[in-house]
Coordinates of C-alpha atoms in Angstrom, one line a residue:
M1 CA 76.0 159.3 82.1
D2 CA 78.7 161.4 83.8
P3 CA 78.8 164.4 82.7
T4 CA 81.8 165.4 82.6
G5 CA 82.7 162.6 80.3
G6 CA 86.1 160.8 80.5
C7 CA 87.5 157.8 78.2
P8 CA 84.0 155.7 77.3
H9 CA 85.4 152.5 76.8
A10 CA 85.6 150.6 80.2
A11 CA 81.6 151.8 81.0
N12 CA 81.0 150.7 77.2
A13 CA 82.3 147.0 78.1
A14 CA 80.8 147.1 81.0
L15 CA 77.2 147.8 79.6
L16 CA 77.2 146.0 77.0
T17 CA 77.3 142.6 79.3
R18 CA 74.1 143.3 80.6
G19 CA 72.6 144.0 76.7
A20 CA 72.8 146.0 74.0
V21 CA 69.9 148.9 75.2
A22 CA 70.2 150.6 78.9
P23 CA 68.8 152.6 80.6
V24 CA 70.6 155.8 81.5
V25 CA 69.7 158.8 83.6
L26 CA 71.0 162.6 81.8
P27 CA 72.1 165.5 83.7
G28 CA 69.0 167.1 85.9
E29 CA 67.8 163.8 86.7
V30 CA 66.3 162.7 82.9
P31 CA 65.6 159.4 82.2
A32 CA 66.7 158.4 79.1
M33 CA 68.3 155.1 77.1
A34 CA 71.2 154.1 74.8
V35 CA 71.5 151.6 72.7
L36 CA 75.1 150.6 73.0
G37 CA 74.9 147.4 70.7
H38 CA 76.1 147.2 66.9
E39 CA 73.2 145.3 65.4
A40 CA 70.4 147.4 68.1
L41 CA 71.8 150.6 67.4
R42 CA 71.5 150.1 62.9
E43 CA 68.6 148.6 63.6
F44 CA 66.9 151.6 65.7
L45 CA 68.9 154.4 63.5
G46 CA 66.7 152.9 59.8
H47 CA 63.6 152.7 62.1
P48 CA 60.3 154.1 60.8
D49 CA 59.0 155.1 63.7
V50 CA 62.2 156.7 65.3
A51 CA 62.1 160.7 64.9
K52 CA 64.8 163.1 65.6
G53 CA 62.2 166.4 65.6
A54 CA 61.3 167.6 69.9
E55 CA 57.6 167.4 69.6
H56 CA 57.8 164.1 69.9
F57 CA 60.7 164.1 73.5
T58 CA 57.5 164.1 75.8
A59 CA 59.8 165.5 78.9
L60 CA 60.7 168.6 77.3
R61 CA 56.9 169.1 75.6
E62 CA 55.3 168.6 79.1
G63 CA 57.6 171.3 80.1
R64 CA 59.8 169.4 82.4
I65 CA 62.9 171.0 81.1
P66 CA 64.2 173.4 82.1
D67 CA 65.9 176.2 80.3
G68 CA 70.0 175.5 80.8
W69 CA 69.3 172.3 80.7
P70 CA 73.5 171.1 78.8
L71 CA 71.8 169.1 76.2
K72 CA 68.6 171.3 75.2
T73 CA 70.3 172.8 72.3
F74 CA 70.8 169.3 71.0
A75 CA 66.7 168.7 71.2
T76 CA 65.5 172.0 70.0
V77 CA 67.9 173.7 67.7
R78 CA 66.6 174.3 64.0
G79 CA 68.0 171.9 61.2
M80 CA 68.5 168.4 59.2
T81 CA 69.3 166.7 62.9
T82 CA 66.2 167.8 64.0
A83 CA 64.0 167.3 61.3
D84 CA 61.5 164.5 59.6
G85 CA 60.3 163.8 56.6
A86 CA 59.6 166.4 53.8
D87 CA 60.9 169.0 56.4
H88 CA 64.5 166.8 56.5
R89 CA 64.5 166.2 52.6
R90 CA 64.1 169.7 52.3
L91 CA 67.1 171.6 54.7
R92 CA 69.5 168.0 53.5
S93 CA 69.0 169.6 50.0
L94 CA 69.4 173.1 50.4
V95 CA 73.2 171.7 52.2
S96 CA 73.8 168.6 50.0
K97 CA 75.1 170.6 47.4
V98 CA 77.9 172.2 48.9
F99 CA 79.1 168.1 49.8
T100 CA 78.8 167.1 46.4
A101 CA 81.5 164.6 45.4
R102 CA 82.6 167.0 42.4
R103 CA 82.9 169.7 45.1
V104 CA 84.6 167.8 48.0
E105 CA 87.5 166.9 45.2
S106 CA 87.7 170.2 44.6
L107 CA 89.2 171.1 47.8
R108 CA 91.6 168.6 47.8
P109 CA 95.1 170.2 46.8
G110 CA 93.3 173.6 49.2
I111 CA 93.3 171.3 51.8
E112 CA 97.1 169.2 51.2
R113 CA 98.5 172.9 51.3
L114 CA 96.5 174.1 54.6
T115 CA 97.9 171.2 56.0
E116 CA 101.7 171.6 54.7
E117 CA 101.4 175.0 56.0
L118 CA 100.1 173.9 59.5
L119 CA 102.9 171.1 59.4
D120 CA 105.5 174.0 58.9
G121 CA 103.8 176.0 61.7
L122 CA 104.3 173.1 63.9
A123 CA 107.9 172.6 63.1
D124 CA 108.5 176.0 63.6
A125 CA 106.5 176.4 67.4
A126 CA 108.4 172.6 68.1
G127 CA 111.7 174.3 67.5
A128 CA 111.2 177.2 69.8
N129 CA 109.7 175.6 72.7
A130 CA 111.6 174.6 75.2
G131 CA 109.8 173.1 77.7
R132 CA 108.7 169.8 77.7
D133 CA 112.1 168.4 75.4
G134 CA 110.3 170.4 72.0
A135 CA 107.1 168.8 72.7
V136 CA 103.8 170.9 71.0
D137 CA 100.0 170.5 71.3
L138 CA 99.3 168.8 68.4
R139 CA 96.0 169.7 68.8
A140 CA 96.1 173.4 68.9
R141 CA 98.5 174.2 66.1
F142 CA 96.9 170.9 63.7
A143 CA 94.2 168.9 64.7
L144 CA 91.4 172.0 65.6
P145 CA 93.0 174.8 63.1
L146 CA 92.2 172.3 59.8
P147 CA 89.0 171.3 59.9
M148 CA 88.1 174.3 61.0
R149 CA 89.5 176.9 58.5
V150 CA 88.0 174.2 55.7
I151 CA 84.2 174.7 57.0
S152 CA 84.8 178.3 57.7
E153 CA 85.9 178.8 54.0
L154 CA 82.8 176.6 52.9
L155 CA 80.5 178.7 54.8
G156 CA 82.1 182.0 54.4
V157 CA 83.3 182.5 57.7
D158 CA 85.7 185.3 58.4
A159 CA 88.5 184.9 60.5
E160 CA 87.6 186.8 63.3
F161 CA 84.7 184.9 63.9
R162 CA 86.3 181.8 63.9
D163 CA 88.1 181.4 67.8
R164 CA 85.3 182.0 69.5
L165 CA 82.5 180.2 67.5
H166 CA 85.2 177.2 68.8
V167 CA 84.9 178.2 72.3
L168 CA 81.4 178.3 71.9
S169 CA 81.2 175.1 70.0
T170 CA 83.4 173.6 73.2
Q171 CA 80.5 174.7 75.5
L172 CA 77.6 173.6 73.8
V173 CA 78.9 170.1 73.6
S174 CA 80.0 169.7 77.3
T175 CA 77.6 168.2 79.4
D176 CA 78.2 169.2 82.9
I177 CA 77.9 173.3 81.9
G178 CA 75.9 174.9 84.2
P179 CA 72.5 176.7 83.1
E180 CA 73.5 180.7 82.6
E181 CA 77.5 179.7 81.2
A182 CA 74.3 177.2 78.9
M183 CA 72.0 180.0 78.6
A184 CA 74.9 182.7 77.7
A185 CA 76.7 180.7 75.2
N186 CA 73.2 180.1 73.4
R187 CA 72.3 183.3 73.6
E188 CA 76.3 184.2 72.3
M189 CA 76.0 181.7 69.5
V190 CA 72.9 183.7 68.0
A191 CA 75.0 186.7 68.6
V192 CA 78.0 185.4 66.6
L193 CA 75.8 183.2 63.8
G194 CA 74.1 187.0 63.1
A195 CA 77.1 188.5 62.3
V196 CA 78.6 186.0 60.0
V197 CA 75.4 186.3 58.4
A198 CA 75.6 190.1 57.9
S199 CA 78.9 190.1 56.9
R200 CA 77.9 188.1 54.1
R201 CA 74.6 189.5 53.6
A202 CA 77.5 192.6 52.8
R203 CA 79.5 190.8 50.8
P204 CA 77.6 187.7 49.3
G205 CA 80.2 185.4 48.1
D206 CA 80.7 181.6 47.0
D207 CA 79.9 179.6 50.2
L208 CA 76.9 178.2 51.8
T209 CA 75.9 180.5 53.7
S210 CA 75.4 183.0 51.0
A211 CA 73.8 180.8 49.0
L212 CA 71.2 180.3 52.2
I213 CA 70.5 184.0 52.6
A214 CA 70.0 184.3 48.8
V215 CA 67.2 181.3 48.7
R216 CA 65.5 183.5 51.9
A217 CA 65.7 186.6 50.0
E218 CA 63.7 184.8 46.9
D219 CA 60.6 184.7 49.5
S220 CA 61.0 186.7 52.0
T221 CA 57.4 187.4 53.6
A222 CA 56.8 189.7 56.4
A223 CA 55.8 186.0 58.4
D224 CA 59.3 185.8 57.8
H225 CA 61.0 188.9 59.3
G226 CA 58.2 188.7 62.6
A227 CA 60.8 184.9 63.0
D228 CA 64.0 186.7 62.9
T229 CA 63.2 188.9 65.9
D230 CA 61.4 186.1 67.7
A231 CA 64.7 183.7 67.0
E232 CA 66.6 186.3 68.8
A233 CA 64.6 186.8 71.4
D234 CA 64.5 182.8 72.3
A235 CA 68.2 182.6 71.6
G236 CA 68.8 182.7 75.6
T237 CA 66.9 179.4 75.7
S238 CA 68.1 177.5 72.8
V239 CA 69.8 178.5 69.5
G240 CA 67.5 178.1 66.7
A241 CA 64.1 176.9 69.1
P242 CA 61.0 176.6 66.6
T243 CA 59.2 180.0 67.4
S244 CA 55.8 180.8 66.4
A245 CA 56.3 182.9 63.5
D246 CA 58.1 179.6 61.9
R247 CA 55.2 177.5 63.3
S248 CA 52.5 179.5 61.1
N249 CA 54.6 180.6 58.2
G250 CA 55.6 177.1 57.4
S251 CA 58.9 176.4 55.3
D252 CA 57.3 173.5 53.2
R253 CA 58.8 174.4 50.2
A254 CA 61.8 173.6 48.4
D255 CA 63.2 176.9 48.4
R256 CA 62.3 177.9 51.8
L257 CA 64.2 178.6 55.0
S258 CA 63.2 180.2 57.8
E259 CA 65.5 182.6 60.1
S260 CA 65.6 180.3 63.0
E261 CA 66.7 177.1 60.3
L262 CA 69.7 179.2 59.0
I263 CA 70.5 180.3 62.0
G264 CA 70.2 176.7 63.6
T265 CA 71.8 174.9 60.4
L266 CA 75.1 177.4 60.6
L267 CA 75.1 176.1 63.9
L268 CA 74.9 172.5 62.9
M269 CA 77.9 172.7 60.8
I270 CA 80.4 174.5 62.5
I271 CA 80.2 172.2 64.9
A272 CA 79.7 168.7 63.0
G273 CA 82.1 170.5 60.4
H274 CA 85.1 170.9 63.1
E275 CA 85.0 169.0 66.9
T276 CA 84.1 165.3 65.2
T277 CA 87.1 165.7 62.7
L278 CA 89.4 167.5 65.4
N279 CA 88.4 164.6 67.2
L280 CA 89.1 162.0 64.4
I281 CA 92.8 163.5 63.6
T282 CA 93.2 163.6 67.1
N283 CA 92.1 159.6 67.9
A284 CA 93.9 158.7 64.9
V285 CA 97.6 160.2 66.1
R286 CA 96.7 158.5 69.8
A287 CA 96.3 155.2 68.0
L288 CA 98.9 155.2 65.8
C289 CA 101.6 156.0 68.5
A290 CA 100.2 153.5 71.0
H291 CA 99.8 151.1 67.8
R292 CA 103.8 151.7 66.4
D293 CA 103.8 148.3 64.3
Q294 CA 100.6 149.6 62.8
L295 CA 102.0 152.7 62.0
E296 CA 105.0 151.1 60.3
L297 CA 102.5 149.8 58.1
L298 CA 100.9 152.4 56.5
L299 CA 104.7 153.5 56.5
E300 CA 105.8 150.9 54.4
G301 CA 102.7 150.9 51.9
R302 CA 101.9 148.1 53.5
A303 CA 98.5 149.1 54.5
D304 CA 96.6 152.7 53.2
W305 CA 96.1 155.5 55.4
A306 CA 92.2 156.1 55.0
D307 CA 92.2 152.5 56.6
A308 CA 93.5 154.2 59.4
V309 CA 90.9 156.6 59.4
E310 CA 88.2 153.9 59.3
E311 CA 89.4 151.4 62.0
T312 CA 90.0 154.9 64.4
L313 CA 86.0 155.3 63.1
R314 CA 85.4 152.5 64.4
W315 CA 87.9 151.8 67.5
D316 CA 87.3 155.0 68.9
S317 CA 85.2 157.0 68.2
P318 CA 84.7 160.7 67.5
V319 CA 81.6 161.0 68.9
S320 CA 80.1 158.8 71.8
Y321 CA 77.0 158.9 72.8
F322 CA 74.6 161.5 70.3
P323 CA 71.4 163.3 71.5
F324 CA 68.5 162.2 70.5
R325 CA 66.0 160.1 69.0
Y326 CA 62.9 159.5 69.7
P327 CA 60.8 156.4 69.4
T328 CA 56.9 157.9 67.7
R329 CA 55.7 154.7 69.9
D330 CA 56.7 151.9 72.5
L331 CA 59.8 149.9 70.8
T332 CA 60.8 146.9 71.6
V333 CA 64.9 146.7 70.7
D334 CA 66.8 143.5 70.9
G335 CA 64.2 142.3 73.6
T336 CA 63.9 146.1 75.9
L337 CA 61.5 148.5 75.5
I338 CA 62.0 152.1 75.0
P339 CA 58.8 154.0 75.7
R340 CA 57.4 156.1 73.3
G341 CA 58.9 159.9 73.3
T342 CA 62.0 158.6 75.2
P343 CA 65.2 160.9 74.4
V344 CA 67.4 158.2 72.9
L345 CA 71.4 157.9 73.2
A346 CA 73.0 156.8 70.0
G347 CA 75.8 154.6 71.4
Y348 CA 78.8 154.8 68.5
S349 CA 81.9 154.2 71.1
A350 CA 79.3 151.6 72.2
A351 CA 78.5 149.7 68.9
G352 CA 82.2 149.9 67.6
R353 CA 83.7 147.4 70.0
D354 CA 80.5 145.5 70.0
P355 CA 82.3 141.6 70.2
S356 CA 79.5 139.8 69.1
V357 CA 79.8 141.8 65.5
H358 CA 82.8 142.7 65.4
G359 CA 84.6 139.9 67.7
P360 CA 86.0 138.8 70.6
D361 CA 89.3 141.3 69.6
A362 CA 86.6 144.2 68.5
G363 CA 89.1 146.2 71.3
R364 CA 92.3 145.4 69.3
F365 CA 94.0 148.5 66.6
D366 CA 93.7 146.5 63.7
L367 CA 94.1 148.3 60.0
A368 CA 93.9 144.5 58.0
R369 CA 90.0 144.6 59.6
R370 CA 87.3 144.3 56.7
P371 CA 84.0 144.2 57.4
S372 CA 82.9 140.9 56.7
S373 CA 79.4 142.4 55.1
A374 CA 77.7 145.8 54.8
M375 CA 76.2 145.5 57.8
T376 CA 78.8 145.0 60.4
R377 CA 80.4 148.0 58.9
H378 CA 80.8 150.9 61.9
L379 CA 78.3 153.5 62.1
S380 CA 80.4 156.4 64.0
L381 CA 78.9 158.6 60.6
G382 CA 75.6 157.3 61.3
H383 CA 73.1 155.3 59.5
G384 CA 69.9 156.2 57.5
V385 CA 68.4 159.1 56.2
H386 CA 70.5 161.0 58.6
Y387 CA 73.9 159.8 57.7
C388 CA 76.6 162.2 58.5
L389 CA 76.3 164.6 55.3
G390 CA 79.6 165.6 55.4
A391 CA 81.3 162.3 55.8
P392 CA 83.2 162.1 52.6
L393 CA 85.2 165.8 53.7
A394 CA 85.9 164.5 56.8
R395 CA 87.6 161.1 56.1
M396 CA 89.4 163.5 53.0
E397 CA 90.7 165.9 55.5
T398 CA 91.9 163.2 58.2
T399 CA 93.7 160.9 55.8
I400 CA 95.6 164.0 54.3
A401 CA 96.5 165.1 57.9
L402 CA 97.7 161.6 58.7
R403 CA 99.5 160.5 55.7
Q404 CA 101.3 164.0 55.8
L405 CA 102.1 164.2 60.0
F406 CA 103.5 160.8 59.7
T407 CA 105.0 161.1 56.0
R408 CA 107.1 163.7 57.3
F409 CA 107.3 163.3 61.0
P410 CA 107.7 159.3 61.5
G411 CA 108.9 159.5 65.0
L412 CA 106.3 161.8 66.5
K413 CA 105.5 160.2 69.6
V414 CA 102.6 161.2 72.5
A415 CA 104.4 163.0 75.2
V416 CA 102.4 161.8 78.2
T417 CA 100.7 159.4 79.2
E418 CA 97.7 158.3 78.2
E419 CA 96.3 158.4 81.6
E420 CA 97.8 162.5 81.6
L421 CA 95.8 164.0 78.8
P422 CA 93.1 165.5 79.6
R423 CA 89.8 164.8 78.4
Q424 CA 86.7 166.5 76.5
R425 CA 83.9 166.9 79.3
S426 CA 81.0 165.8 78.1
F427 CA 80.0 162.1 77.2
V428 CA 78.4 163.1 73.6
G429 CA 82.4 163.9 71.9
N430 CA 85.0 161.4 72.3
G431 CA 88.3 163.2 72.7
V432 CA 91.2 165.1 74.4
R433 CA 91.5 168.8 75.3
E434 CA 95.3 168.5 74.9
L435 CA 97.6 166.6 72.8
P436 CA 101.3 167.4 73.5
V437 CA 104.1 165.4 70.9
V438 CA 107.0 165.8 70.3
L439 CA 107.4 165.2 66.5
G440 CA 111.2 163.5 66.6

């Protein structure tokens, strides 16, 4: 895998010609596998003999993964994405209350107002910008602050922490980061999230962090207070890594949350709650600007903005290769053996353009495309028990963002060529670091 990332689609197409499952090498010469084909990925994501817990990662368990490995946090963070079975159900149930259909729908008026406010700022910035023919960075001024403010308000993250949390999130998902920088980012992330927790302890509110703190307060034990200290000590290697107190004390009650799980849950919610939606918005804007005929369908009411979101999720997934899952036994997927304990990447961007499922024109952006069945619907938001809990919110945010953006600025254009856009330095996220546009 190229640690500097870049546009994944050419490499994906080449890999898919060789099969739906491919051996890959991760940074640090760590052997792994990637599941690329749509049907193979769907099977793998829902397979009962595939786990998320780091105890199944053979190389990590045997001490062959060093501190500062750029992908270590993905394996060791304590939260829903690294939990299985009853542990996963417990953690998911604690968070799911924030993402009920009623709660998400209640956010719509506020998201619409925030979108309008950000568009006003975008217009002001474009008018004040004398360079680049009035170009303005849509990513920095619109696609980033929209989901960041929404998830921050849901979590109760004060404004003073938000910019730094985004910078640290970007570092944690980077795959070309050095060991010292990676460990420093982990330490600082724990410190900032600790400050967020302290703020909510002092001033509880109607937010997820306050609710999770209350859960801990209901069943606090001396051993758990020991976990608080251990979590801070372990922060130099991986955010929210399981501590000795966690393991001995356990978290087998529905109302139980350890300190490392609290920090890990906040970390995952911050990253997943804004990085993916940020990429989804920017990828959709780029797609529509490059396919003006499809944009016209939307502006004329002959296609729905929700169709643009779904087709972007398929055609240019905001996540390219997501780490990790591990077979709990030697597993054969689409004729390829994946040995037990192998770290496996879920190739969402590749599966979205798999011609065996999406047809010979899978590489074409087409708002009229409809899946022939639930089996052929895109997998960009996951599949099975780990399906993205925030999917309804991400869809709502992006639909509102696109509709209001292009309704107000129907002549909006990207100011540079696709090749000139700087890509994220990661093979996990799929997006750009800047998106200069002319509002038109």
